[in-house]
PDB file of C-alpha atoms in Angstrom:
ATOM      1  CA  UNK A   1      77.538  99.245  65.856  1.00 45.00           C
ATOM      2  CA  UNK A   2      78.301 102.009  68.478  1.00 49.00           C
ATOM      3  CA  UNK A   3      80.957 101.434  71.106  1.00 51.00           C
ATOM      4  CA  UNK A   4      80.743 102.342  74.867  1.00 51.00           C
ATOM      5  CA  UNK A   5      82.901 102.642  76.768  1.00 52.00           C
ATOM      6  CA  UNK A   6      83.983 101.447  79.947  1.00 55.00           C
ATOM      7  CA  UNK A   7      85.367 102.533  83.376  1.00 53.00           C
ATOM      8  CA  UNK A   8      86.877  99.100  83.109  1.00 54.00           C
ATOM      9  CA  UNK A   9      87.687  98.249  80.277  1.00 59.00           C
ATOM     10  CA  UNK A  10      88.418 100.334  76.326  1.00 67.00           C
ATOM     11  CA  UNK A  11      85.982  99.491  73.915  1.00 73.00           C
ATOM     12  CA  UNK A  12      88.092  97.124  71.202  1.00 74.00           C
ATOM     13  CA  UNK A  13      88.099  97.242  67.733  1.00 81.00           C
ATOM     14  CA  UNK A  14      86.399  95.254  64.777  1.00 85.00           C
ATOM     15  CA  UNK A  15      88.941  92.910  65.331  1.00 85.00           C
ATOM     16  CA  UNK A  16      89.882  92.595  68.540  1.00 84.00           C
ATOM     17  CA  UNK A  17      85.437  91.926  69.152  1.00 86.00           C
ATOM     18  CA  UNK A  18      85.526  88.598  66.258  1.00 91.00           C
ATOM     19  CA  UNK A  19      88.860  88.268  67.809  1.00 90.00           C
ATOM     20  CA  UNK A  20      87.519  88.205  71.958  1.00 88.00           C
ATOM     21  CA  UNK A  21      83.929  86.075  70.447  1.00 92.00           C
ATOM     22  CA  UNK A  22      85.609  83.146  69.779  1.00 94.00           C
ATOM     23  CA  UNK A  23      87.682  83.378  73.221  1.00 92.00           C
ATOM     24  CA  UNK A  24      84.628  83.670  74.823  1.00 92.00           C
ATOM     25  CA  UNK A  25      83.471  81.052  72.763  1.00 95.00           C
ATOM     26  CA  UNK A  26      85.903  78.633  73.305  1.00 96.00           C
ATOM     27  CA  UNK A  27      86.356  79.202  77.391  1.00 94.00           C
ATOM     28  CA  UNK A  28      83.091  79.015  77.829  1.00 94.00           C
ATOM     29  CA  UNK A  29      83.124  75.620  76.828  1.00 96.00           C
ATOM     30  CA  UNK A  30      86.207  74.587  78.851  1.00 96.00           C
ATOM     31  CA  UNK A  31      84.474  76.161  81.470  1.00 94.00           C
ATOM     32  CA  UNK A  32      80.669  74.571  81.779  1.00 95.00           C
ATOM     33  CA  UNK A  33      82.261  71.216  80.832  1.00 96.00           C
ATOM     34  CA  UNK A  34      84.820  71.436  83.540  1.00 95.00           C
ATOM     35  CA  UNK A  35      82.124  72.805  85.905  1.00 91.00           C
ATOM     36  CA  UNK A  36      79.503  69.677  84.636  1.00 94.00           C
ATOM     37  CA  UNK A  37      82.649  67.889  85.846  1.00 94.00           C
ATOM     38  CA  UNK A  38      82.737  69.345  89.421  1.00 90.00           C
ATOM     39  CA  UNK A  39      79.138  69.379  89.405  1.00 90.00           C
ATOM     40  CA  UNK A  40      79.084  65.636  89.004  1.00 92.00           C
ATOM     41  CA  UNK A  41      81.621  64.944  91.464  1.00 92.00           C
ATOM     42  CA  UNK A  42      79.701  66.415  93.770  1.00 89.00           C
ATOM     43  CA  UNK A  43      76.361  65.327  94.114  1.00 88.00           C
ATOM     44  CA  UNK A  44      78.064  61.339  93.614  1.00 90.00           C
ATOM     45  CA  UNK A  45      79.770  62.326  97.311  1.00 88.00           C
ATOM     46  CA  UNK A  46      76.034  64.274  98.412  1.00 88.00           C
ATOM     47  CA  UNK A  47      77.225  67.345  98.777  1.00 88.00           C
ATOM     48  CA  UNK A  48      73.795  68.922  96.735  1.00 87.00           C
ATOM     49  CA  UNK A  49      72.084  67.019  99.575  1.00 88.00           C
ATOM     50  CA  UNK A  50      68.998  68.820 101.135  1.00 90.00           C
ATOM     51  CA  UNK A  51      70.612  67.934 104.282  1.00 90.00           C
ATOM     52  CA  UNK A  52      73.358  70.397 103.198  1.00 91.00           C
ATOM     53  CA  UNK A  53      71.346  72.988 102.347  1.00 93.00           C
ATOM     54  CA  UNK A  54      68.808  73.268 105.648  1.00 92.00           C
ATOM     55  CA  UNK A  55      70.928  75.559 107.123  1.00 91.00           C
ATOM     56  CA  UNK A  56      71.088  78.489 104.690  1.00 92.00           C
ATOM     57  CA  UNK A  57      67.636  78.541 105.324  1.00 91.00           C
ATOM     58  CA  UNK A  58      67.478  79.113 108.847  1.00 91.00           C
ATOM     59  CA  UNK A  59      67.589  82.474 109.862  1.00 91.00           C
ATOM     60  CA  UNK A  60      69.412  81.647 113.451  1.00 92.00           C
ATOM     61  CA  UNK A  61      72.603  80.540 110.595  1.00 92.00           C
ATOM     62  CA  UNK A  62      72.856  83.975 108.801  1.00 94.00           C
ATOM     63  CA  UNK A  63      72.361  85.907 111.981  1.00 93.00           C
ATOM     64  CA  UNK A  64      75.192  83.715 114.011  1.00 93.00           C
ATOM     65  CA  UNK A  65      77.135  82.962 111.221  1.00 94.00           C
ATOM     66  CA  UNK A  66      76.821  84.674 107.688  1.00 93.00           C
ATOM     67  CA  UNK A  67      76.262  88.446 108.689  1.00 94.00           C
ATOM     68  CA  UNK A  68      78.209  89.265 111.743  1.00 94.00           C
ATOM     69  CA  UNK A  69      80.962  87.863 108.810  1.00 93.00           C
ATOM     70  CA  UNK A  70      79.704  90.095 106.069  1.00 94.00           C
ATOM     71  CA  UNK A  71      79.596  92.983 108.183  1.00 95.00           C
ATOM     72  CA  UNK A  72      83.471  92.477 109.269  1.00 94.00           C
ATOM     73  CA  UNK A  73      84.675  92.225 105.766  1.00 94.00           C
ATOM     74  CA  UNK A  74      82.648  95.282 104.519  1.00 93.00           C
ATOM     75  CA  UNK A  75      84.121  97.684 107.908  1.00 95.00           C
ATOM     76  CA  UNK A  76      87.205  96.099 107.473  1.00 95.00           C
ATOM     77  CA  UNK A  77      87.763  96.962 103.592  1.00 93.00           C
ATOM     78  CA  UNK A  78      85.057 100.012 103.686  1.00 93.00           C
ATOM     79  CA  UNK A  79      87.348 101.326 105.858  1.00 95.00           C
ATOM     80  CA  UNK A  80      91.154 100.098 104.957  1.00 95.00           C
ATOM     81  CA  UNK A  81      90.226 101.510 101.743  1.00 92.00           C
ATOM     82  CA  UNK A  82      89.003 105.272 102.408  1.00 93.00           C
ATOM     83  CA  UNK A  83      92.507 105.750 104.630  1.00 96.00           C
ATOM     84  CA  UNK A  84      94.191 104.526 102.285  1.00 95.00           C
ATOM     85  CA  UNK A  85      93.485 106.103  99.140  1.00 92.00           C
ATOM     86  CA  UNK A  86      94.131 109.119 101.990  1.00 93.00           C
ATOM     87  CA  UNK A  87      97.704 108.121 101.865  1.00 95.00           C
ATOM     88  CA  UNK A  88      97.895 107.044  98.460  1.00 93.00           C
ATOM     89  CA  UNK A  89      97.257 110.725  97.410  1.00 90.00           C
ATOM     90  CA  UNK A  90      99.231 112.244 100.065  1.00 92.00           C
ATOM     91  CA  UNK A  91     102.595 109.333  98.763  1.00 94.00           C
ATOM     92  CA  UNK A  92     101.641 109.983  95.199  1.00 90.00           C
ATOM     93  CA  UNK A  93     102.081 114.087  95.209  1.00 89.00           C
ATOM     94  CA  UNK A  94     105.040 113.331  98.085  1.00 91.00           C
ATOM     95  CA  UNK A  95     106.578 111.386  95.084  1.00 91.00           C
ATOM     96  CA  UNK A  96     106.284 114.398  93.103  1.00 87.00           C
ATOM     97  CA  UNK A  97     107.315 116.834  95.083  1.00 86.00           C
ATOM     98  CA  UNK A  98     110.116 120.344  94.053  1.00 83.00           C
ATOM     99  CA  UNK A  99     112.084 118.678  96.741  1.00 88.00           C
ATOM    100  CA  UNK A 100     114.850 115.711  96.594  1.00 91.00           C
ATOM    101  CA  UNK A 101     114.447 114.840 100.506  1.00 92.00           C
ATOM    102  CA  UNK A 102     110.838 114.845 100.570  1.00 93.00           C
ATOM    103  CA  UNK A 103     110.884 112.465  97.637  1.00 92.00           C
ATOM    104  CA  UNK A 104     113.369 109.940  98.897  1.00 95.00           C
ATOM    105  CA  UNK A 105     111.269 109.754 102.043  1.00 95.00           C
ATOM    106  CA  UNK A 106     107.696 109.036 100.057  1.00 94.00           C
ATOM    107  CA  UNK A 107     109.413 106.787  97.604  1.00 93.00           C
ATOM    108  CA  UNK A 108     111.641 104.216  99.898  1.00 95.00           C
ATOM    109  CA  UNK A 109     108.328 104.762 102.145  1.00 95.00           C
ATOM    110  CA  UNK A 110     106.303 103.273  99.521  1.00 94.00           C
ATOM    111  CA  UNK A 111     108.879 100.579  98.349  1.00 93.00           C
ATOM    112  CA  UNK A 112     109.178  99.179 101.734  1.00 94.00           C
ATOM    113  CA  UNK A 113     104.951  98.993 102.347  1.00 93.00           C
ATOM    114  CA  UNK A 114     104.224  97.029  99.058  1.00 92.00           C
ATOM    115  CA  UNK A 115     107.046  94.639  99.188  1.00 92.00           C
ATOM    116  CA  UNK A 116     105.956  93.462 102.338  1.00 92.00           C
ATOM    117  CA  UNK A 117     103.062  90.871 102.184  1.00 93.00           C
ATOM    118  CA  UNK A 118     100.170  91.948 103.932  1.00 94.00           C
ATOM    119  CA  UNK A 119     100.168  88.753 105.902  1.00 94.00           C
ATOM    120  CA  UNK A 120     103.376  88.799 107.815  1.00 95.00           C
ATOM    121  CA  UNK A 121     102.318  92.316 107.943  1.00 95.00           C
ATOM    122  CA  UNK A 122      98.324  91.706 109.495  1.00 95.00           C
ATOM    123  CA  UNK A 123     100.281  89.146 112.507  1.00 95.00           C
ATOM    124  CA  UNK A 124     102.994  91.237 113.269  1.00 95.00           C
ATOM    125  CA  UNK A 125     100.165  94.112 113.795  1.00 95.00           C
ATOM    126  CA  UNK A 126      98.399  92.129 115.678  1.00 94.00           C
ATOM    127  CA  UNK A 127     101.288  91.347 118.127  1.00 94.00           C
ATOM    128  CA  UNK A 128     102.533  94.642 118.373  1.00 94.00           C
ATOM    129  CA  UNK A 129      98.817  96.103 119.260  1.00 92.00           C
ATOM    130  CA  UNK A 130      98.247  93.407 121.293  1.00 91.00           C
ATOM    131  CA  UNK A 131     101.738  94.280 123.741  1.00 89.00           C
ATOM    132  CA  UNK A 132     101.438  97.646 124.260  1.00 88.00           C
ATOM    133  CA  UNK A 133      97.446  97.418 124.390  1.00 86.00           C
ATOM    134  CA  UNK A 134      97.299 100.259 121.991  1.00 82.00           C
ATOM    135  CA  UNK A 135      92.989  99.551 120.886  1.00 86.00           C
ATOM    136  CA  UNK A 136      90.977  97.473 123.084  1.00 84.00           C
ATOM    137  CA  UNK A 137      90.455  93.701 123.039  1.00 83.00           C
ATOM    138  CA  UNK A 138      87.358  93.912 121.123  1.00 85.00           C
ATOM    139  CA  UNK A 139      89.023  96.068 118.219  1.00 91.00           C
ATOM    140  CA  UNK A 140      92.637  94.697 117.836  1.00 92.00           C
ATOM    141  CA  UNK A 141      92.153  92.233 114.758  1.00 94.00           C
ATOM    142  CA  UNK A 142      89.530  94.816 113.397  1.00 94.00           C
ATOM    143  CA  UNK A 143      92.847  97.403 114.133  1.00 95.00           C
ATOM    144  CA  UNK A 144      95.372  95.352 112.800  1.00 95.00           C
ATOM    145  CA  UNK A 145      93.857  93.924 109.467  1.00 96.00           C
ATOM    146  CA  UNK A 146      92.440  97.931 108.834  1.00 96.00           C
ATOM    147  CA  UNK A 147      96.565  98.978 109.243  1.00 96.00           C
ATOM    148  CA  UNK A 148      98.111  96.877 107.019  1.00 96.00           C
ATOM    149  CA  UNK A 149      95.511  96.577 103.614  1.00 96.00           C
ATOM    150  CA  UNK A 150      95.648 100.294 104.698  1.00 96.00           C
ATOM    151  CA  UNK A 151      99.834 100.046 103.848  1.00 96.00           C
ATOM    152  CA  UNK A 152     100.141  98.226 101.321  1.00 95.00           C
ATOM    153  CA  UNK A 153      97.054  99.507  99.152  1.00 95.00           C
ATOM    154  CA  UNK A 154      97.778 102.426 100.140  1.00 95.00           C
ATOM    155  CA  UNK A 155     101.005 102.050  98.851  1.00 94.00           C
ATOM    156  CA  UNK A 156     100.091 100.791  94.949  1.00 93.00           C
ATOM    157  CA  UNK A 157      97.559 103.802  94.622  1.00 93.00           C
ATOM    158  CA  UNK A 158     100.416 106.152  95.300  1.00 93.00           C
ATOM    159  CA  UNK A 159     102.205 104.376  92.381  1.00 92.00           C
ATOM    160  CA  UNK A 160      98.595 104.694  90.612  1.00 90.00           C
ATOM    161  CA  UNK A 161      98.562 107.636  91.248  1.00 89.00           C
ATOM    162  CA  UNK A 162     101.687 109.388  90.629  1.00 89.00           C
ATOM    163  CA  UNK A 163     102.038 107.533  87.277  1.00 87.00           C
ATOM    164  CA  UNK A 164      98.311 109.177  86.588  1.00 85.00           C
ATOM    165  CA  UNK A 165     100.128 112.079  86.964  1.00 85.00           C
ATOM    166  CA  UNK A 166     102.509 112.011  84.741  1.00 85.00           C
ATOM    167  CA  UNK A 167     100.547 111.106  82.067  1.00 81.00           C
ATOM    168  CA  UNK A 168      98.694 114.429  81.780  1.00 80.00           C
ATOM    169  CA  UNK A 169      99.963 116.498  79.112  1.00 79.00           C
ATOM    170  CA  UNK A 170     102.772 119.213  80.293  1.00 78.00           C
ATOM    171  CA  UNK A 171     101.582 121.762  78.761  1.00 78.00           C
ATOM    172  CA  UNK A 172      98.749 122.098  81.719  1.00 75.00           C
ATOM    173  CA  UNK A 173     101.726 121.919  84.207  1.00 75.00           C
ATOM    174  CA  UNK A 174     103.455 125.157  81.797  1.00 77.00           C
ATOM    175  CA  UNK A 175     100.294 126.954  81.890  1.00 79.00           C
ATOM    176  CA  UNK A 176      99.797 127.538  84.908  1.00 75.00           C
ATOM    177  CA  UNK A 177     102.873 128.369  86.088  1.00 75.00           C
ATOM    178  CA  UNK A 178     102.508 131.253  83.495  1.00 78.00           C
ATOM    179  CA  UNK A 179      99.723 132.091  85.446  1.00 79.00           C
ATOM    180  CA  UNK A 180     101.564 132.696  88.993  1.00 78.00           C
ATOM    181  CA  UNK A 181     100.046 128.953  90.234  1.00 80.00           C
ATOM    182  CA  UNK A 182     101.435 127.557  92.876  1.00 79.00           C
ATOM    183  CA  UNK A 183     102.490 123.641  92.791  1.00 75.00           C
ATOM    184  CA  UNK A 184      99.167 122.625  95.230  1.00 74.00           C
ATOM    185  CA  UNK A 185      96.751 124.940  93.544  1.00 79.00           C
ATOM    186  CA  UNK A 186      98.326 123.201  90.335  1.00 81.00           C
ATOM    187  CA  UNK A 187      97.792 119.831  91.550  1.00 81.00           C
ATOM    188  CA  UNK A 188      94.129 120.437  93.688  1.00 78.00           C
ATOM    189  CA  UNK A 189      92.621 122.350  90.254  1.00 80.00           C
ATOM    190  CA  UNK A 190      93.847 121.132  87.325  1.00 81.00           C
ATOM    191  CA  UNK A 191      95.393 117.655  88.259  1.00 84.00           C
ATOM    192  CA  UNK A 192      93.826 115.323  90.384  1.00 81.00           C
ATOM    193  CA  UNK A 193      90.743 116.301  89.877  1.00 81.00           C
ATOM    194  CA  UNK A 194      91.985 114.571  86.175  1.00 80.00           C
ATOM    195  CA  UNK A 195      93.584 111.394  86.746  1.00 80.00           C
ATOM    196  CA  UNK A 196      91.671 110.670  89.096  1.00 79.00           C
ATOM    197  CA  UNK A 197      89.343 109.885  86.812  1.00 76.00           C
ATOM    198  CA  UNK A 198      92.067 108.327  84.428  1.00 76.00           C
ATOM    199  CA  UNK A 199      93.495 105.992  87.450  1.00 82.00           C
ATOM    200  CA  UNK A 200      89.581 104.687  88.619  1.00 79.00           C
ATOM    201  CA  UNK A 201      89.947 101.389  86.621  1.00 77.00           C
ATOM    202  CA  UNK A 202      93.186 100.686  88.269  1.00 82.00           C
ATOM    203  CA  UNK A 203      91.837 101.785  91.793  1.00 84.00           C
ATOM    204  CA  UNK A 204      88.944 100.015  91.295  1.00 83.00           C
ATOM    205  CA  UNK A 205      91.511  96.696  90.790  1.00 83.00           C
ATOM    206  CA  UNK A 206      92.820  97.962  93.777  1.00 88.00           C
ATOM    207  CA  UNK A 207      90.133  98.008  96.036  1.00 88.00           C
ATOM    208  CA  UNK A 208      88.463  94.564  95.260  1.00 87.00           C
ATOM    209  CA  UNK A 209      92.652  93.546  96.467  1.00 90.00           C
ATOM    210  CA  UNK A 210      91.460  94.807  99.342  1.00 91.00           C
ATOM    211  CA  UNK A 211      88.130  93.635  99.757  1.00 90.00           C
ATOM    212  CA  UNK A 212      89.635  89.898  98.921  1.00 90.00           C
ATOM    213  CA  UNK A 213      92.649  90.251 101.431  1.00 92.00           C
ATOM    214  CA  UNK A 214      90.410  91.336 104.039  1.00 92.00           C
ATOM    215  CA  UNK A 215      90.002  87.809 104.207  1.00 90.00           C
ATOM    216  CA  UNK A 216      93.275  87.095 105.748  1.00 93.00           C
ATOM    217  CA  UNK A 217      92.250  88.911 109.048  1.00 93.00           C
ATOM    218  CA  UNK A 218      91.188  84.944 110.181  1.00 90.00           C
ATOM    219  CA  UNK A 219      94.243  84.186 110.633  1.00 91.00           C
ATOM    220  CA  UNK A 220      93.913  87.102 113.798  1.00 92.00           C
ATOM    221  CA  UNK A 221      90.948  85.696 114.447  1.00 90.00           C
ATOM    222  CA  UNK A 222      89.557  88.677 112.628  1.00 94.00           C
ATOM    223  CA  UNK A 223      85.671  87.574 112.236  1.00 92.00           C
ATOM    224  CA  UNK A 224      85.118  87.726 108.594  1.00 92.00           C
ATOM    225  CA  UNK A 225      82.895  86.443 106.187  1.00 93.00           C
ATOM    226  CA  UNK A 226      85.340  83.889 105.577  1.00 91.00           C
ATOM    227  CA  UNK A 227      86.124  82.477 108.673  1.00 91.00           C
ATOM    228  CA  UNK A 228      82.397  82.735 109.809  1.00 93.00           C
ATOM    229  CA  UNK A 229      81.612  80.511 106.811  1.00 93.00           C
ATOM    230  CA  UNK A 230      84.321  77.790 107.588  1.00 92.00           C
ATOM    231  CA  UNK A 231      82.894  78.067 111.441  1.00 92.00           C
ATOM    232  CA  UNK A 232      79.146  77.497 110.142  1.00 93.00           C
ATOM    233  CA  UNK A 233      80.695  74.280 107.550  1.00 93.00           C
ATOM    234  CA  UNK A 234      82.632  72.704 110.429  1.00 91.00           C
ATOM    235  CA  UNK A 235      79.310  73.449 112.821  1.00 92.00           C
ATOM    236  CA  UNK A 236      76.885  72.175 109.629  1.00 90.00           C
ATOM    237  CA  UNK A 237      79.945  69.256 108.178  1.00 90.00           C
ATOM    238  CA  UNK A 238      78.777  71.235 105.161  1.00 91.00           C
ATOM    239  CA  UNK A 239      81.750  72.889 103.928  1.00 91.00           C
ATOM    240  CA  UNK A 240      81.547  72.902 100.020  1.00 92.00           C
ATOM    241  CA  UNK A 241      77.655  74.075  99.961  1.00 93.00           C
ATOM    242  CA  UNK A 242      79.364  76.809 102.568  1.00 94.00           C
ATOM    243  CA  UNK A 243      82.097  77.790 100.280  1.00 92.00           C
ATOM    244  CA  UNK A 244      79.898  78.096  97.394  1.00 93.00           C
ATOM    245  CA  UNK A 245      77.557  80.361  98.948  1.00 94.00           C
ATOM    246  CA  UNK A 246      80.613  82.563 100.667  1.00 93.00           C
ATOM    247  CA  UNK A 247      81.791  83.250  97.543  1.00 92.00           C
ATOM    248  CA  UNK A 248      78.854  83.975  95.971  1.00 94.00           C
ATOM    249  CA  UNK A 249      78.948  86.782  98.998  1.00 93.00           C
ATOM    250  CA  UNK A 250      81.693  87.825  97.110  1.00 91.00           C
ATOM    251  CA  UNK A 251      81.493  88.127  94.163  1.00 91.00           C
ATOM    252  CA  UNK A 252      77.771  90.541  94.204  1.00 92.00           C
ATOM    253  CA  UNK A 253      80.657  92.204  96.879  1.00 89.00           C
ATOM    254  CA  UNK A 254      82.826  92.474  93.986  1.00 86.00           C
ATOM    255  CA  UNK A 255      80.047  93.526  91.659  1.00 87.00           C
ATOM    256  CA  UNK A 256      78.856  96.355  93.552  1.00 87.00           C
ATOM    257  CA  UNK A 257      82.252  97.799  93.416  1.00 82.00           C
ATOM    258  CA  UNK A 258      82.039  98.036  89.838  1.00 79.00           C
ATOM    259  CA  UNK A 259      78.511  99.222  90.203  1.00 82.00           C
ATOM    260  CA  UNK A 260      79.693 102.252  92.203  1.00 80.00           C
ATOM    261  CA  UNK A 261      82.726 102.660  89.910  1.00 74.00           C
ATOM    262  CA  UNK A 262      80.111 103.382  86.190  1.00 75.00           C
ATOM    263  CA  UNK A 263      78.518 104.803  88.357  1.00 81.00           C
ATOM    264  CA  UNK A 264      80.907 107.086  89.725  1.00 76.00           C
ATOM    265  CA  UNK A 265      82.921 107.500  85.834  1.00 71.00           C
ATOM    266  CA  UNK A 266      79.391 108.722  84.484  1.00 76.00           C
ATOM    267  CA  UNK A 267      78.835 111.228  87.166  1.00 78.00           C
ATOM    268  CA  UNK A 268      82.391 112.954  86.680  1.00 71.00           C
ATOM    269  CA  UNK A 269      82.262 112.541  82.792  1.00 69.00           C
ATOM    270  CA  UNK A 270      78.583 114.145  83.009  1.00 74.00           C
ATOM    271  CA  UNK A 271      80.531 117.275  85.281  1.00 68.00           C
ATOM    272  CA  UNK A 272      82.282 117.655  82.466  1.00 62.00           C
ATOM    273  CA  UNK A 273      80.283 117.697  80.245  1.00 60.00           C
ATOM    274  CA  UNK A 274      78.645 120.637  81.423  1.00 55.00           C
ATOM    275  CA  UNK A 275      81.143 122.467  82.359  1.00 51.00           C
ATOM    276  CA  UNK A 276      82.328 122.384  78.907  1.00 44.00           C
ATOM    277  CA  UNK A 277      79.422 124.061  78.024  1.00 39.00           C
ATOM    278  CA  UNK A 278      78.934 125.994  80.386  1.00 38.00           C
ATOM    279  CA  UNK A 279      82.258 127.712  78.880  1.00 39.00           C
ATOM    280  CA  UNK A 280      81.299 127.680  75.080  1.00 36.00           C
ATOM    281  CA  UNK A 281      78.249 129.635  76.119  1.00 40.00           C
ATOM    282  CA  UNK A 282      80.092 132.142  78.281  1.00 38.00           C
ATOM    283  CA  UNK A 283      83.004 132.328  75.524  1.00 35.00           C
ATOM    284  CA  UNK A 284      79.847 133.405  72.838  1.00 38.00           C
ATOM    285  CA  UNK A 285      78.410 136.088  75.429  1.00 39.00           C
ATOM    286  CA  UNK A 286      81.520 137.587  75.342  1.00 42.00           C
ATOM    287  CA  UNK A 287      81.883 137.795  71.572  1.00 40.00           C
ATOM    288  CA  UNK A 288      79.123 139.049  70.554  1.00 41.00           C
ATOM    289  CA  UNK A 289      79.700 142.241  71.440  1.00 43.00           C
ATOM    290  CA  UNK A 290      82.931 142.774  69.574  1.00 39.00           C
ATOM    291  CA  UNK A 291      81.099 140.906  66.575  1.00 39.00           C
ATOM    292  CA  UNK A 292      78.745 143.420  66.043  1.00 40.00           C
ATOM    293  CA  UNK A 293      81.594 146.295  66.500  1.00 39.00           C
ATOM    294  CA  UNK A 294      82.991 145.354  63.823  1.00 41.00           C
ATOM    295  CA  UNK A 295      80.836 144.362  61.051  1.00 40.00           C
ATOM    296  CA  UNK A 296      79.315 147.986  62.000  1.00 41.00           C
ATOM    297  CA  UNK A 297      83.221 149.281  60.857  1.00 38.00           C
TER     298      UNK A 297
END
């Protein structure tokens, strides 16, 4: 049987496959037993009654609570992921700088940013922005959530970038130096494109963390899907059904991120294969006249 590697994990060997199957069966049985117990208890308390699920058939409920919350979650997660990627790339490369002061400053910033809890950072930034009127009132909570998620996840991505670059063979760096390439050209043209592919599993995992941590914005009154879901549960007295629906929505978002990661990994892999084929053709074409001359002699 041919095993294909995923962007999120390496393909297991034969023994690992058998062991994983056994573990999966045992875990599945335990999970089904726990799920059955929960379902029985919820049913006994009337959580699956039609009256508690009818609000989800009302379009006004979705347009008032769930869809605005979903939009807020996606906006905060998307902005923080983009900014964190940029910040992480900058500080990850800075930690590999040839200049010692640059490495020290970048390392200190990354370590401090990773040590601060995201929730505390959100609360602090929200109070800071409110005190000095940095943003308009309607964007204060969004700005605090995005900034906090960017700072924390950017620091983690910086370490991922640094580890990914250091994992590449040193021979490429030595060859680029022999060709007279500058450090910036080496990073931009050789090291980063390869490191990004190797870092994709860790990067996607960090994106999922950013998506889930956006729910912490409810503390500073940011409108996201968990906060709006709790408000809906309080209004309709169906908190358990609302949390189940919110969980399904978050799982769907996380699965969509994993799907995007798999698609991107396949595109990068096919692009590398295409480049290799072109290079091989050019070598064969250039070598043909030489072969002919040799035979002539």
